[in-house]
Amino acid sequence: MSSEKQYIELYTTAREIICKHAAEPLNAIRDKAFEDFKKQGFPSKKVERYKYTNMDKLFEPDYGLNLNRLEIPVNPYDAFRCDVPNLSTSLYFVVNDAFYTKAQPKTTLPEGVIVASLSHVAATCPELVAKYYGKQAKTEEDAITALNTMLAQDGLMVYVPKNVKIDRAVQVVNILRSDVDLMINRRVLIVLEEGAEATFLFCDDSADDRNFLTTQVIEAFVGENAKLELNCLEETHLKNTRVSNVYIEQQANSRVYHNVITLHNGITRNKLDLVFKGEGAECYCNGCAIEDKNQHVDNNTLIDHQVPHCDSHELYKYVLDENAVGAFAGKVLVRKEAQKTTSQETNQNLVATKTARMYTQPMLEIYADDVKCAHGSTVGQLNDAAMFYMQQRGIDQKEAKMLLEFAFINEVIDQMTLEPLRDRLHHLVEMRFRGQLNKCEGCKLCK
C-alpha cells in the first residue's frame, strides 16, 4: 500500500467520526482538501519545494490517531515549570492537538483578545473562523496542507482586535503525549487586526518516548500597522517527525518577526510562505538548526513581494555534526508591480564532519526593475587559524570548537526582540553544543 493510499482509505472510512468531533468551519473545507490530496498524493523529490526530504517515507508507518478525541491523561501545569529569568508570559498548553482547558493562566489578557481552542471558537463564533480558516493554506497547492486540513479536528485560535497590544508574551507549549505511536494534525489560526501587536513563543516538547508524527499548519493574518513576533522553538527527541507549514499575510505598514529554532529533533520539515499585500510592510525571517547523529532539518521559504515599497530580510544558519543532514531552499519572488523592493537572503552553514551533508539553494525571481535584492550562501568548516589561536591561549580543542560554533549560531538568536528569551536561548545553545541540555528546575518536559 502506498503512503497516500492508507490516508485516503482512512478518510473514506472515518469521515463521519472526524466530522463529528470537529466544528463546522473546519468541516466545511474538509472534503475539498480530501479531493486535493487524492489528486496530488505525497510530493516526490521531483517536486521542487520537497526535493530534500522524502515525504512518502515519513508518512509510510502506520501511526495511531485520536479521532474520537479521547482525553489524554496529563496535567501540563504540574509537569511544566519554566524558570527562564524575567520571562513573564501568559502560558497556555496544547496537548497533541487539543487546547488544554482544565486550568488557565492567572494573567489577564486585554479585552477582546481570544486565546482558545480553535474548535471552541469555531463553535461559538463560526463567522470569525470561517472568514480566515483555510484562506491562506490552499489545499490545491500543497499536499501536506491538504492532508492536515482533511484530518485536523482542533488546534489553537488567537484573535487580537483593532489597536490592541498584548504587553505580555503569549507562550504556547505543544506537548506530545501518548502511550502508543501517534500522528497529530494541529491547526493554528492567528488574526491581528489593524494596529494590533502580539509576541508569541511556541515550544514543541515531548512528554513520552514514542514515535510521533506531527503535521501543523499555521495561518497568520497581520493587519495594517500591526506587529507580529512569532518564535518557534523545537526541543523534542530523535523519534519525533515534524512537518510544519506556516502561512503569513501582511497588510500595509505591518511588521513580522518570524524565528524558528531547532535545538533537538528527529526529522523536521518547516515551510514558510509569506506574502506582502500592502505597501510599506517589512519582515525579518530567521532560523537556526543544531544537528548531530542522524537528525534532519529542512527549511523551505517563499517571500512573495506583490506590492511596492516592502522589505524582507532572511538569515538562516546551520551547524551539522556526525551524520546530520540540513537543507535550506529560499525563494524571494518580486512581481512586476513590486517596485522599490528591498530584500536580503542569507544562508550560512558549518559542517563539522565529512559524513554530514548540507544542501543550500537561495533563489531570486525578479520581474521588477527598480529593486535592491541580494542573496548568498556559504558552506564551510571552522576556521583553522581561529582554532589554533584559541588553543595557543590555553583553550582545549573541544572547548574552542564549542565557542566558535556558539558565536556562529548566536547571530540568529540575537535577532530576537524578546530579551529574556534571547538570554535563555544563549544558555540552551551552549548546553546543546556541550551535549547536555539542562532541564528547567521542576520541569519534566524539557529534554
Short mmCIF file of C-alpha atoms in Angstrom, two decimals:
data_model
loop_
_atom_site.label_atom_id
_atom_site.label_comp_id
_atom_site.label_asym_id
_atom_site.label_seq_id
_atom_site.Cartn_x
_atom_site.Cartn_y
_atom_site.Cartn_z
CA MET A 1 0.00 0.00 0.00
CA SER A 2 1.41 3.41 -0.97
CA SER A 3 1.62 6.02 1.76
CA GLU A 4 -1.16 8.20 0.39
CA LYS A 5 -3.47 5.21 -0.14
CA GLN A 6 -3.67 4.43 3.58
CA TYR A 7 -4.73 8.02 4.31
CA ILE A 8 -7.29 8.00 1.51
CA GLU A 9 -8.79 4.80 2.93
CA LEU A 10 -8.64 6.25 6.44
CA TYR A 11 -10.62 9.34 5.46
CA THR A 12 -13.13 7.33 3.44
CA THR A 13 -13.92 5.04 6.35
CA ALA A 14 -13.59 7.54 9.23
CA ARG A 15 -15.01 10.74 7.70
CA GLU A 16 -18.14 10.75 9.87
CA ILE A 17 -16.10 10.28 13.04
CA ILE A 18 -13.69 13.07 12.07
CA CYS A 19 -16.50 15.49 11.32
CA LYS A 20 -18.49 14.52 14.41
CA HIS A 21 -15.71 15.71 16.69
CA ALA A 22 -14.89 18.93 14.84
CA ALA A 23 -16.66 22.28 14.34
CA GLU A 24 -18.50 23.22 11.14
CA PRO A 25 -15.95 25.79 9.78
CA LEU A 26 -13.29 23.07 9.89
CA ASN A 27 -15.60 20.53 8.27
CA ALA A 28 -16.73 22.95 5.55
CA ILE A 29 -13.47 22.64 3.59
CA ARG A 30 -12.56 19.10 4.62
CA ASP A 31 -13.95 17.27 1.58
CA LYS A 32 -12.27 19.66 -0.84
CA ALA A 33 -8.97 19.07 0.95
CA PHE A 34 -9.50 15.33 0.59
CA GLU A 35 -10.08 15.63 -3.15
CA ASP A 36 -6.98 17.83 -3.50
CA PHE A 37 -4.91 15.30 -1.57
CA LYS A 38 -6.13 12.44 -3.77
CA LYS A 39 -5.10 14.36 -6.89
CA GLN A 40 -1.63 15.25 -5.63
CA GLY A 41 -0.52 12.38 -3.39
CA PHE A 42 2.60 12.89 -1.32
CA PRO A 43 5.13 15.09 -3.12
CA SER A 44 8.14 13.25 -4.52
CA LYS A 45 11.63 14.67 -4.61
CA LYS A 46 10.87 15.79 -8.17
CA VAL A 47 8.61 18.47 -6.67
CA GLU A 48 10.88 21.49 -6.33
CA ARG A 49 9.86 22.53 -2.83
CA TYR A 50 10.18 18.99 -1.46
CA LYS A 51 13.38 17.84 -3.16
CA TYR A 52 15.42 17.48 0.05
CA THR A 53 13.02 15.44 2.20
CA ASN A 54 11.39 12.11 1.31
CA MET A 55 7.80 12.81 2.37
CA ASP A 56 6.43 9.45 1.22
CA LYS A 57 8.81 7.65 3.59
CA LEU A 58 7.90 9.92 6.51
CA PHE A 59 4.20 9.05 6.23
CA GLU A 60 4.67 5.36 5.43
CA PRO A 61 4.46 3.96 9.02
CA ASP A 62 1.01 3.17 10.40
CA TYR A 63 0.53 5.65 13.24
CA GLY A 64 -2.44 5.77 15.56
CA LEU A 65 -4.83 8.76 15.54
CA ASN A 66 -7.08 10.04 18.30
CA LEU A 67 -10.09 10.64 16.05
CA ASN A 68 -12.60 10.04 18.86
CA ARG A 69 -10.97 12.80 20.93
CA LEU A 70 -10.25 10.59 23.92
CA GLU A 71 -8.93 12.54 26.89
CA ILE A 72 -5.15 12.37 27.32
CA PRO A 73 -4.14 11.91 30.99
CA VAL A 74 -1.70 14.75 31.64
CA ASN A 75 -1.65 17.92 33.72
CA PRO A 76 0.88 20.17 31.98
CA TYR A 77 0.73 22.82 34.68
CA ASP A 78 2.13 20.24 37.10
CA ALA A 79 4.67 18.82 34.66
CA PHE A 80 5.94 22.09 33.23
CA ARG A 81 7.89 24.60 35.27
CA CYS A 82 9.65 27.28 33.25
CA ASP A 83 12.36 29.10 35.22
CA VAL A 84 13.52 31.46 32.48
CA PRO A 85 14.55 34.60 34.39
CA ASN A 86 12.26 37.59 33.77
CA LEU A 87 10.30 35.75 31.06
CA SER A 88 6.85 36.75 32.19
CA THR A 89 4.40 35.13 29.78
CA SER A 90 0.78 34.15 29.54
CA LEU A 91 1.28 30.38 29.49
CA TYR A 92 -1.03 28.02 27.59
CA PHE A 93 -0.77 24.37 26.60
CA VAL A 94 -1.79 22.31 23.59
CA VAL A 95 -1.69 18.57 24.30
CA ASN A 96 -1.10 16.90 20.92
CA ASP A 97 -3.71 18.97 19.03
CA ALA A 98 -6.14 19.82 21.87
CA PHE A 99 -6.09 23.14 23.72
CA TYR A 100 -5.80 22.42 27.46
CA THR A 101 -8.83 23.95 29.23
CA LYS A 102 -8.79 22.46 32.74
CA ALA A 103 -6.56 25.28 34.00
CA GLN A 104 -5.83 28.73 32.61
CA PRO A 105 -3.09 31.30 33.27
CA LYS A 106 -3.73 33.70 36.13
CA THR A 107 -2.75 36.63 33.92
CA THR A 108 -5.50 38.69 32.32
CA LEU A 109 -5.45 39.43 28.61
CA PRO A 110 -6.71 42.75 27.20
CA GLU A 111 -10.43 42.98 26.49
CA GLY A 112 -11.49 41.34 23.26
CA VAL A 113 -8.40 39.14 22.92
CA ILE A 114 -9.13 35.45 22.28
CA VAL A 115 -6.67 32.64 23.05
CA ALA A 116 -8.65 29.42 22.95
CA SER A 117 -9.37 26.11 21.29
CA LEU A 118 -9.93 26.52 17.56
CA SER A 119 -12.92 24.18 17.72
CA HIS A 120 -14.44 26.13 20.62
CA VAL A 121 -14.12 29.47 18.80
CA ALA A 122 -15.43 27.85 15.62
CA ALA A 123 -18.48 26.60 17.51
CA THR A 124 -19.18 29.87 19.35
CA CYS A 125 -18.07 32.40 16.69
CA PRO A 126 -18.27 30.44 13.43
CA GLU A 127 -18.27 33.57 11.25
CA LEU A 128 -14.89 34.68 12.67
CA VAL A 129 -13.20 31.36 11.97
CA ALA A 130 -14.90 30.92 8.58
CA LYS A 131 -13.60 34.35 7.50
CA TYR A 132 -9.96 33.28 7.89
CA TYR A 133 -9.66 29.50 8.20
CA GLY A 134 -8.11 27.92 5.11
CA LYS A 135 -7.91 31.20 3.20
CA GLN A 136 -4.10 31.21 3.02
CA ALA A 137 -3.38 27.50 3.41
CA LYS A 138 -4.59 26.49 -0.04
CA THR A 139 -5.03 22.74 -0.24
CA GLU A 140 -4.80 22.64 -4.02
CA GLU A 141 -1.23 23.95 -3.84
CA ASP A 142 0.32 21.71 -1.17
CA ALA A 143 -0.41 18.06 -0.41
CA ILE A 144 0.74 18.24 3.23
CA THR A 145 -1.56 21.19 3.85
CA ALA A 146 -4.35 19.21 2.19
CA LEU A 147 -3.68 16.19 4.41
CA ASN A 148 -3.67 18.34 7.53
CA THR A 149 -6.89 20.11 6.52
CA MET A 150 -8.75 16.88 5.86
CA LEU A 151 -7.71 15.33 9.20
CA ALA A 152 -7.32 18.25 11.64
CA GLN A 153 -10.01 18.44 14.32
CA ASP A 154 -8.67 21.09 16.67
CA GLY A 155 -5.82 23.42 17.49
CA LEU A 156 -5.32 26.99 18.66
CA MET A 157 -7.09 30.25 17.79
CA VAL A 158 -5.65 33.67 18.66
CA TYR A 159 -7.54 36.87 17.86
CA VAL A 160 -6.32 40.39 18.74
CA PRO A 161 -8.79 43.23 17.99
CA LYS A 162 -8.01 46.55 16.34
CA ASN A 163 -5.32 48.68 18.08
CA VAL A 164 -4.98 46.24 21.00
CA LYS A 165 -1.44 45.49 22.17
CA ILE A 166 -0.63 42.43 24.27
CA ASP A 167 2.20 43.59 26.52
CA ARG A 168 2.97 40.14 27.91
CA ALA A 169 4.27 37.49 25.51
CA VAL A 170 1.91 34.57 24.88
CA GLN A 171 3.71 31.25 25.40
CA VAL A 172 2.16 28.11 23.94
CA VAL A 173 3.73 24.77 24.83
CA ASN A 174 2.84 21.99 22.40
CA ILE A 175 3.17 18.74 24.33
CA LEU A 176 3.38 15.39 22.56
CA ARG A 177 1.80 12.81 24.86
CA SER A 178 0.88 9.20 24.07
CA ASP A 179 1.34 5.62 25.21
CA VAL A 180 1.48 4.43 21.58
CA ASP A 181 2.99 5.75 18.35
CA LEU A 182 0.78 8.65 17.33
CA MET A 183 0.04 11.01 14.45
CA ILE A 184 -1.08 14.55 15.36
CA ASN A 185 -2.69 17.05 12.97
CA ARG A 186 -2.72 20.51 14.53
CA ARG A 187 -4.05 23.86 13.27
CA VAL A 188 -3.15 27.34 14.48
CA LEU A 189 -5.03 30.45 13.38
CA ILE A 190 -3.66 33.89 14.34
CA VAL A 191 -5.52 37.09 13.46
CA LEU A 192 -4.12 40.52 14.30
CA GLU A 193 -6.46 43.31 13.30
CA GLU A 194 -5.31 46.80 12.26
CA GLY A 195 -2.80 48.28 14.70
CA ALA A 196 -2.67 45.19 16.92
CA GLU A 197 0.58 43.88 18.43
CA ALA A 198 1.46 40.48 19.89
CA THR A 199 4.50 38.33 20.64
CA PHE A 200 4.30 34.53 20.69
CA LEU A 201 6.61 31.78 21.83
CA PHE A 202 5.64 28.30 20.57
CA CYS A 203 7.60 25.48 22.25
CA ASP A 204 7.45 21.89 20.98
CA ASP A 205 8.22 19.30 23.68
CA SER A 206 7.78 15.54 24.05
CA ALA A 207 6.46 14.04 27.27
CA ASP A 208 6.85 10.41 26.12
CA ASP A 209 9.50 8.36 24.35
CA ARG A 210 7.25 7.28 21.48
CA ASN A 211 7.31 7.74 17.71
CA PHE A 212 5.38 10.91 16.91
CA LEU A 213 4.40 12.29 13.50
CA THR A 214 3.08 15.85 13.65
CA THR A 215 1.62 17.90 10.83
CA GLN A 216 0.99 21.52 11.69
CA VAL A 217 -0.49 24.36 9.65
CA ILE A 218 -0.25 27.92 10.97
CA GLU A 219 -2.15 30.74 9.28
CA ALA A 220 -1.35 34.28 10.44
CA PHE A 221 -3.16 37.41 9.23
CA VAL A 222 -1.34 40.63 10.11
CA GLY A 223 -3.44 43.74 9.56
CA GLU A 224 -2.41 47.24 8.58
CA ASN A 225 0.12 48.79 11.01
CA ALA A 226 0.06 45.57 13.07
CA LYS A 227 3.11 43.84 14.53
CA LEU A 228 3.60 40.08 14.99
CA GLU A 229 6.58 38.32 16.51
CA LEU A 230 6.35 34.54 16.15
CA ASN A 231 9.10 32.50 17.83
CA CYS A 232 9.03 28.72 17.28
CA LEU A 233 11.35 26.54 19.36
CA GLU A 234 11.62 22.78 18.82
CA GLU A 235 13.23 20.68 21.54
CA THR A 236 11.88 17.15 21.19
CA HIS A 237 13.72 13.85 20.58
CA LEU A 238 15.10 11.59 17.86
CA LYS A 239 11.81 9.68 17.42
CA ASN A 240 9.89 12.82 16.51
CA THR A 241 8.94 13.76 12.95
CA ARG A 242 7.52 17.26 12.47
CA VAL A 243 6.15 18.78 9.26
CA SER A 244 5.08 22.39 9.73
CA ASN A 245 3.65 24.77 7.11
CA VAL A 246 3.41 28.44 8.10
CA TYR A 247 1.42 30.96 6.04
CA ILE A 248 1.67 34.69 6.83
CA GLU A 249 -0.17 37.53 5.11
CA GLN A 250 0.94 41.12 5.74
CA GLN A 251 -1.04 44.28 5.09
CA ALA A 252 0.31 47.83 4.66
CA ASN A 253 2.98 49.08 7.10
CA SER A 254 2.88 45.87 9.15
CA ARG A 255 5.90 44.23 10.78
CA VAL A 256 6.57 40.50 11.16
CA TYR A 257 9.41 38.79 13.02
CA HIS A 258 9.48 35.04 12.46
CA ASN A 259 12.16 33.00 14.23
CA VAL A 260 12.38 29.19 14.02
CA ILE A 261 14.93 27.45 16.26
CA THR A 262 15.62 23.71 16.10
CA LEU A 263 17.69 22.59 19.10
CA HIS A 264 16.79 18.90 19.22
CA ASN A 265 14.68 16.76 16.90
CA GLY A 266 14.45 13.69 14.74
CA ILE A 267 13.22 14.81 11.30
CA THR A 268 11.93 18.34 10.80
CA ARG A 269 10.49 19.96 7.71
CA ASN A 270 9.49 23.64 8.01
CA LYS A 271 7.84 25.58 5.22
CA LEU A 272 7.21 29.33 5.36
CA ASP A 273 5.08 31.20 2.81
CA LEU A 274 4.90 34.95 3.45
CA VAL A 275 3.08 37.37 1.17
CA PHE A 276 3.05 41.17 1.16
CA LYS A 277 -0.44 42.50 0.41
CA GLY A 278 0.07 46.16 1.40
CA GLU A 279 2.82 48.71 0.81
CA GLY A 280 5.38 49.65 3.44
CA ALA A 281 5.41 46.25 5.13
CA GLU A 282 8.56 44.60 6.45
CA CYS A 283 9.54 41.12 7.62
CA TYR A 284 12.51 39.55 9.37
CA CYS A 285 12.63 35.76 8.93
CA ASN A 286 15.39 33.95 10.79
CA GLY A 287 16.20 30.36 11.59
CA CYS A 288 18.90 28.15 13.01
CA ALA A 289 19.42 24.42 13.48
CA ILE A 290 21.92 22.47 15.58
CA GLU A 291 22.15 18.87 14.42
CA ASP A 292 24.14 15.72 15.10
CA LYS A 293 23.59 11.94 15.00
CA ASN A 294 21.14 11.28 12.10
CA GLN A 295 18.99 14.37 12.57
CA HIS A 296 17.43 16.06 9.56
CA VAL A 297 16.24 19.68 9.27
CA ASP A 298 14.79 21.12 6.05
CA ASN A 299 13.71 24.78 5.93
CA ASN A 300 11.91 25.99 2.81
CA THR A 301 10.78 29.61 2.43
CA LEU A 302 8.93 31.74 -0.12
CA ILE A 303 8.72 35.52 0.33
CA ASP A 304 6.20 36.90 -2.18
CA HIS A 305 6.53 40.64 -2.87
CA GLN A 306 3.24 41.53 -4.56
CA VAL A 307 3.23 45.30 -3.90
CA PRO A 308 5.82 48.12 -3.90
CA HIS A 309 7.90 49.51 -1.03
CA CYS A 310 8.25 46.33 1.06
CA ASP A 311 11.40 44.98 2.74
CA SER A 312 12.29 41.36 3.53
CA HIS A 313 15.27 40.04 5.46
CA GLU A 314 16.21 36.37 5.85
CA LEU A 315 19.03 34.79 7.85
CA TYR A 316 19.30 31.00 8.34
CA LYS A 317 22.25 29.21 9.94
CA TYR A 318 23.04 25.52 10.50
CA VAL A 319 25.68 23.65 12.47
CA LEU A 320 25.92 20.00 11.39
CA ASP A 321 27.87 17.22 13.10
CA GLU A 322 28.19 13.42 12.74
CA ASN A 323 25.67 12.15 10.10
CA ALA A 324 23.24 15.07 10.21
CA VAL A 325 21.54 16.41 7.09
CA GLY A 326 20.48 20.02 6.64
CA ALA A 327 18.67 21.77 3.81
CA PHE A 328 17.70 25.35 3.09
CA ALA A 329 15.82 26.45 -0.01
CA GLY A 330 14.55 30.01 -0.05
CA LYS A 331 12.95 31.96 -2.85
CA VAL A 332 12.26 35.69 -2.95
CA LEU A 333 9.65 36.42 -5.61
CA VAL A 334 9.40 40.07 -6.72
CA ARG A 335 6.42 40.61 -9.00
CA LYS A 336 6.27 43.22 -11.75
CA GLU A 337 4.18 45.61 -9.64
CA ALA A 338 6.55 45.40 -6.64
CA GLN A 339 8.88 48.29 -7.46
CA LYS A 340 11.14 49.76 -4.74
CA THR A 341 11.53 46.33 -3.13
CA THR A 342 14.46 45.67 -0.79
CA SER A 343 15.43 42.09 0.03
CA GLN A 344 18.37 40.29 1.61
CA GLU A 345 18.54 36.48 1.86
CA THR A 346 21.48 34.76 3.60
CA ASN A 347 22.19 31.13 4.46
CA GLN A 348 25.42 30.21 6.28
CA ASN A 349 26.42 26.73 7.40
CA LEU A 350 29.12 24.93 9.39
CA VAL A 351 29.73 21.26 8.55
CA ALA A 352 31.90 19.65 11.21
CA THR A 353 32.36 16.15 9.72
CA LYS A 354 32.86 14.53 6.34
CA THR A 355 29.67 12.48 6.79
CA ALA A 356 27.32 15.43 7.45
CA ARG A 357 25.51 16.94 4.46
CA MET A 358 24.17 20.42 3.75
CA TYR A 359 22.03 21.41 0.75
CA THR A 360 21.52 25.11 0.13
CA GLN A 361 19.54 26.85 -2.59
CA PRO A 362 18.88 30.60 -2.16
CA MET A 363 16.89 31.98 -5.10
CA LEU A 364 15.72 35.31 -6.51
CA GLU A 365 12.92 35.58 -9.07
CA ILE A 366 12.56 39.24 -10.04
CA TYR A 367 10.19 40.83 -12.56
CA ALA A 368 10.50 44.44 -11.37
CA ASP A 369 13.38 46.69 -12.45
CA ASP A 370 13.71 49.15 -9.52
CA VAL A 371 14.76 46.87 -6.65
CA LYS A 372 17.64 46.19 -4.25
CA CYS A 373 17.87 42.43 -3.82
CA ALA A 374 20.76 40.20 -2.80
CA HIS A 375 21.21 36.59 -1.79
CA GLY A 376 24.03 34.27 -0.85
CA SER A 377 25.06 31.10 0.92
CA THR A 378 28.21 29.58 2.40
CA VAL A 379 29.10 26.05 3.48
CA GLY A 380 32.37 25.52 5.33
CA GLN A 381 34.23 24.27 8.34
CA LEU A 382 35.59 26.01 11.40
CA ASN A 383 38.45 28.42 10.81
CA ASP A 384 41.74 26.61 11.46
CA ALA A 385 43.51 29.85 12.31
CA ALA A 386 40.89 30.74 14.92
CA MET A 387 41.12 27.24 16.42
CA PHE A 388 44.89 27.49 16.58
CA TYR A 389 44.73 30.98 18.12
CA MET A 390 42.41 29.82 20.92
CA GLN A 391 44.43 26.67 21.64
CA GLN A 392 47.60 28.73 21.91
CA ARG A 393 45.91 30.60 24.74
CA GLY A 394 45.16 27.53 26.78
CA ILE A 395 41.69 26.61 25.47
CA ASP A 396 41.47 22.93 24.59
CA GLN A 397 40.29 21.86 21.16
CA LYS A 398 36.82 20.70 22.23
CA GLU A 399 36.11 23.92 24.12
CA ALA A 400 37.47 26.07 21.27
CA LYS A 401 35.21 24.25 18.80
CA MET A 402 32.19 24.82 21.03
CA LEU A 403 32.94 28.52 21.50
CA LEU A 404 33.30 29.12 17.75
CA GLU A 405 30.07 27.25 16.97
CA PHE A 406 28.31 29.14 19.77
CA ALA A 407 29.41 32.51 18.35
CA PHE A 408 28.36 31.45 14.85
CA ILE A 409 24.81 30.42 15.71
CA ASN A 410 24.11 33.26 18.13
CA GLU A 411 23.84 35.79 15.33
CA VAL A 412 20.39 34.33 14.69
CA ILE A 413 19.44 34.29 18.39
CA ASP A 414 20.41 37.95 18.67
CA GLN A 415 17.74 38.85 16.10
CA MET A 416 15.00 38.15 18.66
CA THR A 417 13.47 41.19 20.30
CA LEU A 418 12.30 39.37 23.47
CA GLU A 419 15.36 39.86 25.67
CA PRO A 420 14.67 37.22 28.39
CA LEU A 421 14.06 34.60 25.69
CA ARG A 422 17.21 35.67 23.88
CA ASP A 423 19.27 35.27 27.05
CA ARG A 424 17.75 31.89 27.80
CA LEU A 425 18.41 30.63 24.28
CA HIS A 426 22.05 31.66 24.54
CA HIS A 427 22.26 29.31 27.53
CA LEU A 428 20.33 26.50 25.80
CA VAL A 429 22.51 26.75 22.68
CA GLU A 430 25.65 26.46 24.79
CA MET A 431 24.24 23.42 26.60
CA ARG A 432 23.25 21.89 23.25
CA PHE A 433 26.80 22.17 21.94
CA ARG A 434 28.09 20.66 25.18
CA GLY A 435 25.66 17.75 24.74
CA GLN A 436 23.78 18.48 27.93
CA LEU A 437 20.60 20.47 27.56
CA ASN A 438 19.70 21.31 31.15
CA LYS A 439 16.14 20.87 32.36
CA CYS A 440 14.44 23.82 33.96
CA GLU A 441 14.10 23.16 37.68
CA GLY A 442 11.00 21.07 38.28
CA CYS A 443 10.25 20.65 34.57
CA LYS A 444 9.58 17.09 33.38
CA LEU A 445 9.29 18.02 29.69
CA CYS A 446 12.45 19.82 28.59
CA LYS A 447 14.99 17.42 27.13
#
